[in-house]
GROMACS .gro file of C-alpha atoms in nm:
model
  272
    1MET     CA    1  -1.187   0.545  -5.442
    2LYS     CA    2  -1.479   0.672  -5.231
    3LYS     CA    3  -1.467   0.351  -5.025
    4ILE     CA    4  -1.096   0.404  -4.961
    5PHE     CA    5  -1.153   0.761  -4.845
    6LEU     CA    6  -1.444   0.644  -4.627
    7LEU     CA    7  -1.225   0.376  -4.468
    8ILE     CA    8  -0.951   0.631  -4.400
    9LEU     CA    9  -1.206   0.869  -4.245
   10VAL     CA   10  -1.355   0.599  -4.019
   11THR     CA   11  -1.009   0.488  -3.910
   12PHE     CA   12  -0.909   0.848  -3.835
   13ILE     CA   13  -1.223   0.901  -3.625
   14GLN     CA   14  -1.161   0.578  -3.430
   15VAL     CA   15  -0.799   0.672  -3.359
   16SER     CA   16  -0.902   1.024  -3.257
   17ILE     CA   17  -1.167   0.896  -3.017
   18TYR     CA   18  -0.927   0.642  -2.866
   19GLY     CA   19  -0.656   0.903  -2.835
   20GLN     CA   20  -0.892   1.131  -2.644
   21GLU     CA   21  -1.004   0.860  -2.401
   22ALA     CA   22  -0.948   0.991  -2.050
   23ILE     CA   23  -1.060   0.954  -1.688
   24ASP     CA   24  -1.086   1.166  -1.376
   25PHE     CA   25  -0.894   1.016  -1.082
   26GLU     CA   26  -0.951   1.078  -0.713
   27PHE     CA   27  -0.919   0.858  -0.404
   28SER     CA   28  -1.253   0.768  -0.248
   29PHE     CA   29  -1.481   0.478  -0.152
   30PRO     CA   30  -1.817   0.367  -0.296
   31GLU     CA   31  -2.100   0.581  -0.158
   32ASN     CA   32  -2.393   0.443   0.047
   33SER     CA   33  -2.233   0.101   0.060
   34HIS     CA   34  -2.107  -0.184   0.270
   35PHE     CA   35  -1.789  -0.357   0.155
   36THR     CA   36  -1.482  -0.550   0.264
   37ILE     CA   37  -1.118  -0.455   0.213
   38GLU     CA   38  -0.853  -0.726   0.231
   39GLN     CA   39  -0.489  -0.621   0.264
   40SER     CA   40  -0.172  -0.823   0.302
   41THR     CA   41   0.200  -0.768   0.345
   42ASP     CA   42   0.447  -1.051   0.280
   43ASN     CA   43   0.807  -0.964   0.365
   44SER     CA   44   1.076  -1.230   0.331
   45GLY     CA   45   1.452  -1.206   0.321
   46THR     CA   46   1.791  -1.276   0.470
   47MET     CA   47   2.016  -1.091   0.713
   48LYS     CA   48   2.392  -1.131   0.758
   49ILE     CA   49   2.556  -0.996   1.074
   50THR     CA   50   2.930  -0.948   1.123
   51GLY     CA   51   3.126  -0.779   1.402
   52PRO     CA   52   3.347  -0.827   1.710
   53ALA     CA   53   3.361  -1.176   1.859
   54HIS     CA   54   3.192  -1.075   2.186
   55GLU     CA   55   2.898  -0.924   1.996
   56ILE     CA   56   2.856  -1.236   1.786
   57ASP     CA   57   2.880  -1.459   2.096
   58ALA     CA   58   2.608  -1.254   2.266
   59LEU     CA   59   2.394  -1.292   1.956
   60LYS     CA   60   2.436  -1.669   1.957
   61LYS     CA   61   2.361  -1.693   2.330
   62ALA     CA   62   2.035  -1.514   2.260
   63GLY     CA   63   1.951  -1.791   2.015
   64TYR     CA   64   2.023  -1.611   1.687
   65SER     CA   65   2.265  -1.695   1.409
   66GLN     CA   66   2.481  -1.463   1.199
   67ASN     CA   67   2.302  -1.565   0.882
   68ARG     CA   68   1.932  -1.525   0.947
   69LYS     CA   69   1.622  -1.594   0.743
   70MET     CA   70   1.307  -1.395   0.810
   71LYS     CA   71   0.948  -1.403   0.693
   72TYR     CA   72   0.668  -1.171   0.803
   73LEU     CA   73   0.317  -1.234   0.672
   74MET     CA   74   0.039  -0.997   0.781
   75ASN     CA   75  -0.324  -1.006   0.666
   76TYR     CA   76  -0.595  -0.754   0.752
   77THR     CA   77  -0.966  -0.775   0.675
   78SER     CA   78  -1.177  -0.467   0.742
   79GLU     CA   79  -1.548  -0.395   0.702
   80TYR     CA   80  -1.664  -0.052   0.582
   81VAL     CA   81  -1.998   0.129   0.586
   82THR     CA   82  -2.025   0.457   0.395
   83GLY     CA   83  -2.290   0.725   0.358
   84ASN     CA   84  -2.337   1.019   0.124
   85LYS     CA   85  -2.045   1.221  -0.006
   86THR     CA   86  -2.078   1.597   0.036
   87SER     CA   87  -1.885   1.874  -0.134
   88ASP     CA   88  -1.634   1.898   0.151
   89SER     CA   89  -1.622   1.555   0.320
   90PHE     CA   90  -1.702   1.185   0.298
   91ARG     CA   91  -1.752   1.007   0.631
   92PHE     CA   92  -1.740   0.633   0.689
   93ASN     CA   93  -1.722   0.372   0.966
   94PHE     CA   94  -1.496   0.068   0.967
   95SER     CA   95  -1.371  -0.216   1.186
   96TYR     CA   96  -1.105  -0.487   1.163
   97SER     CA   97  -1.291  -0.816   1.149
   98ASN     CA   98  -0.976  -1.026   1.116
   99ILE     CA   99  -0.605  -0.967   1.174
  100ASN     CA  100  -0.353  -1.243   1.109
  101PHE     CA  101   0.022  -1.249   1.176
  102ASP     CA  102   0.259  -1.529   1.077
  103ILE     CA  103   0.618  -1.443   1.170
  104ASP     CA  104   0.928  -1.661   1.136
  105SER     CA  105   1.247  -1.489   1.250
  106ASP     CA  106   1.545  -1.722   1.227
  107GLY     CA  107   1.331  -2.021   1.322
  108LYS     CA  108   1.151  -1.842   1.603
  109LYS     CA  109   0.786  -1.854   1.501
  110GLN     CA  110   0.495  -1.647   1.618
  111LYS     CA  111   0.136  -1.670   1.499
  112LYS     CA  112  -0.160  -1.461   1.598
  113GLU     CA  113  -0.512  -1.446   1.465
  114GLY     CA  114  -0.804  -1.244   1.588
  115GLY     CA  115  -1.005  -0.936   1.518
  116PHE     CA  116  -1.195  -0.643   1.659
  117PRO     CA  117  -1.533  -0.655   1.479
  118ASN     CA  118  -1.712  -0.461   1.754
  119LEU     CA  119  -1.453  -0.184   1.775
  120ILE     CA  120  -1.589   0.078   1.533
  121LEU     CA  121  -1.356   0.350   1.406
  122LYS     CA  122  -1.474   0.657   1.216
  123GLY     CA  123  -1.296   0.814   0.921
  124ASN     CA  124  -1.335   1.100   0.680
  125ILE     CA  125  -1.196   1.186   0.336
  126VAL     CA  126  -1.133   1.558   0.291
  127ASN     CA  127  -0.954   1.691  -0.018
  128GLU     CA  128  -0.866   1.334  -0.121
  129LYS     CA  129  -0.686   1.274   0.212
  130LEU     CA  130  -0.801   1.002   0.450
  131ALA     CA  131  -0.813   1.086   0.820
  132ILE     CA  132  -0.927   0.891   1.126
  133VAL     CA  133  -1.161   1.124   1.313
  134GLN     CA  134  -1.262   0.882   1.590
  135PRO     CA  135  -0.990   0.629   1.681
  136ALA     CA  136  -1.024   0.336   1.918
  137ASN     CA  137  -1.067   0.466   2.272
  138THR     CA  138  -1.179   0.177   2.491
  139GLY     CA  139  -0.905   0.226   2.749
  140SER     CA  140  -0.754  -0.115   2.677
  141SER     CA  141  -0.403  -0.199   2.560
  142GLN     CA  142  -0.548  -0.289   2.219
  143ASP     CA  143  -0.631   0.073   2.133
  144GLN     CA  144  -0.276   0.170   2.041
  145PHE     CA  145  -0.234  -0.138   1.823
  146VAL     CA  146  -0.562  -0.086   1.634
  147ASN     CA  147  -0.503   0.286   1.584
  148ALA     CA  148  -0.158   0.221   1.437
  149ILE     CA  149  -0.285  -0.009   1.159
  150PRO     CA  150  -0.434   0.249   0.916
  151LYS     CA  151  -0.108   0.445   0.878
  152TYR     CA  152   0.057   0.145   0.710
  153PHE     CA  153  -0.195   0.152   0.426
  154THR     CA  154  -0.271   0.522   0.381
  155LEU     CA  155  -0.136   0.708   0.079
  156ASP     CA  156  -0.209   1.065  -0.025
  157PHE     CA  157  -0.337   1.025  -0.380
  158PRO     CA  158  -0.367   1.341  -0.590
  159LYS     CA  159  -0.679   1.443  -0.779
  160ARG     CA  160  -0.630   1.436  -1.156
  161SER     CA  161  -0.876   1.549  -1.422
  162ASN     CA  162  -0.883   1.437  -1.785
  163MET     CA  163  -0.604   1.184  -1.735
  164LYS     CA  164  -0.506   1.012  -2.060
  165ILE     CA  165  -0.330   0.684  -2.132
  166GLY     CA  166   0.044   0.724  -2.081
  167GLU     CA  167   0.008   0.997  -1.818
  168SER     CA  168   0.116   0.939  -1.459
  169PHE     CA  169   0.130   1.075  -1.105
  170THR     CA  170   0.366   1.005  -0.815
  171VAL     CA  171   0.281   0.934  -0.451
  172LYS     CA  172   0.544   0.953  -0.176
  173ARG     CA  173   0.561   0.705   0.110
  174ASN     CA  174   0.780   0.784   0.412
  175ALA     CA  175   0.913   0.560   0.689
  176ASP     CA  176   1.074   0.720   0.991
  177ASN     CA  177   1.175   0.558   1.320
  178LYS     CA  178   1.387   0.782   1.542
  179THR     CA  179   1.431   0.508   1.803
  180GLU     CA  180   1.585   0.267   1.553
  181GLY     CA  181   1.758   0.547   1.363
  182TYR     CA  182   1.628   0.486   1.013
  183SER     CA  183   1.453   0.711   0.766
  184PHE     CA  184   1.372   0.654   0.399
  185SER     CA  185   1.106   0.732   0.144
  186GLY     CA  186   0.964   0.567  -0.162
  187ASP     CA  187   0.842   0.727  -0.483
  188ILE     CA  188   0.545   0.527  -0.614
  189LYS     CA  189   0.466   0.617  -0.975
  190TYR     CA  190   0.126   0.525  -1.123
  191THR     CA  191   0.098   0.528  -1.504
  192LEU     CA  192  -0.238   0.486  -1.680
  193ILE     CA  193  -0.199   0.206  -1.936
  194LYS     CA  194  -0.552   0.094  -2.026
  195ILE     CA  195  -0.918   0.200  -1.996
  196GLU     CA  196  -1.178  -0.074  -2.033
  197ASN     CA  197  -1.546  -0.034  -1.946
  198GLU     CA  198  -1.560   0.125  -1.600
  199LEU     CA  199  -1.205   0.020  -1.507
  200ALA     CA  200  -0.873   0.199  -1.549
  201TYR     CA  201  -0.549  -0.001  -1.529
  202PHE     CA  202  -0.229   0.154  -1.392
  203SER     CA  203   0.124   0.017  -1.394
  204ILE     CA  204   0.324   0.089  -1.078
  205SER     CA  205   0.696   0.155  -1.038
  206VAL     CA  206   0.862   0.206  -0.699
  207ILE     CA  207   1.200   0.361  -0.619
  208PHE     CA  208   1.346   0.380  -0.266
  209LYS     CA  209   1.520   0.701  -0.162
  210ASN     CA  210   1.737   0.686   0.148
  211ASN     CA  211   1.773   0.975   0.393
  212PRO     CA  212   2.146   1.065   0.418
  213THR     CA  213   2.117   1.103   0.798
  214SER     CA  214   1.968   0.756   0.845
  215ASN     CA  215   2.176   0.491   1.023
  216LEU     CA  216   2.010   0.226   0.809
  217LYS     CA  217   2.094   0.265   0.440
  218SER     CA  218   1.832   0.123   0.203
  219THR     CA  219   1.803   0.099  -0.174
  220GLY     CA  220   1.554  -0.082  -0.393
  221ASN     CA  221   1.284  -0.076  -0.656
  222GLY     CA  222   0.964  -0.252  -0.747
  223ASN     CA  223   0.662  -0.273  -0.974
  224GLY     CA  224   0.296  -0.363  -0.970
  225GLU     CA  225  -0.054  -0.292  -1.097
  226MET     CA  226  -0.355  -0.098  -0.974
  227ILE     CA  227  -0.713  -0.135  -1.102
  228TYR     CA  228  -0.931   0.171  -1.047
  229ASN     CA  229  -1.308   0.197  -1.091
  230TYR     CA  230  -1.337   0.549  -1.232
  231LYS     CA  231  -1.718   0.541  -1.243
  232GLU     CA  232  -1.753   0.480  -0.868
  233LYS     CA  233  -1.420   0.648  -0.776
  234PHE     CA  234  -1.251   0.369  -0.580
  235ILE     CA  235  -0.942   0.149  -0.603
  236GLN     CA  236  -1.060  -0.204  -0.677
  237SER     CA  237  -0.725  -0.376  -0.630
  238GLU     CA  238  -0.355  -0.313  -0.609
  239LYS     CA  239  -0.049  -0.539  -0.600
  240MET     CA  240   0.316  -0.446  -0.562
  241LYS     CA  241   0.642  -0.640  -0.543
  242ILE     CA  242   0.949  -0.458  -0.410
  243SER     CA  243   1.307  -0.580  -0.379
  244PHE     CA  244   1.536  -0.383  -0.149
  245SER     CA  245   1.866  -0.407   0.037
  246SER     CA  246   1.955  -0.248   0.370
  247SER     CA  247   2.281  -0.212   0.559
  248GLN     CA  248   2.398  -0.073   0.890
  249ASN     CA  249   2.763  -0.027   0.986
  250GLN     CA  250   2.795   0.045   1.357
  251THR     CA  251   2.919  -0.183   1.639
  252VAL     CA  252   2.808  -0.472   1.423
  253LYS     CA  253   2.756  -0.467   1.048
  254ILE     CA  254   2.416  -0.577   0.921
  255VAL     CA  255   2.334  -0.647   0.557
  256ALA     CA  256   1.977  -0.748   0.468
  257ASP     CA  257   1.806  -0.836   0.140
  258ASN     CA  258   1.427  -0.845   0.127
  259ILE     CA  259   1.137  -0.899  -0.108
  260LEU     CA  260   0.816  -0.722  -0.010
  261VAL     CA  261   0.482  -0.816  -0.167
  262THR     CA  262   0.172  -0.613  -0.082
  263SER     CA  263  -0.187  -0.649  -0.196
  264TYR     CA  264  -0.515  -0.461  -0.155
  265GLU     CA  265  -0.861  -0.564  -0.274
  266LEU     CA  266  -1.204  -0.411  -0.227
  267LYS     CA  267  -1.473  -0.681  -0.251
  268ASN     CA  268  -1.824  -0.788  -0.142
  269LEU     CA  269  -1.963  -0.449  -0.245
  270VAL     CA  270  -2.332  -0.404  -0.156
  271LYS     CA  271  -2.521  -0.079  -0.205
  272ASN     CA  272  -2.733   0.036   0.092
   0.00000   0.00000   0.00000
């Protein structure tokens, strides 16, 4: 009988400890380090265009068909150097060592590969928000292109203390282009599902929310996984797959279906 009670007690203690397992989450980078971040965006889909005959004829004369297939593959490799984190900021330097585009729009292909390893940008993390404090300013036409890249990969992650398995937080991602007349947002929900050694595993769910005033109407959802090193306070990797549909009903009607796959990985970590 004593052995049975002992077994029950040990089991209760194990369950209690597991149930209390928790992490503190905040967005940051490894301190006093050099590392590489690899990011990619793979967007493929179809587009169907219908409308008046003269509009369709003009489209064909320009070399496009009514039923189009599109694929956009973009890869970015960046090198980071960080210093000490203080109570109010965390400064770092980074550069884009390699940028690769592989675009196929209705059979019209465009490839570009290069990088800007000597163009050093400076950033800072204040209150868990990443900001570029010294953008590219060489006076060349490349400055605008390089300075636009970080905004595609920057999310405002919240700071969470004592986060337990099953708990979650939501990050909003907005896209707004007044020239093209579209505006939508995505709710990205991160749910803590496992804690193992120094790593925390999150499931990801994504829901598109369309702006009612947008000319382009979009709906969709997705899922993925994020691995977070809660000892060093950095995102080790993240992958998402999103399916969405868009439509526009103006002079011509456009209906598009896309699958978007994104990835992020921090690697080659070396402490200074």
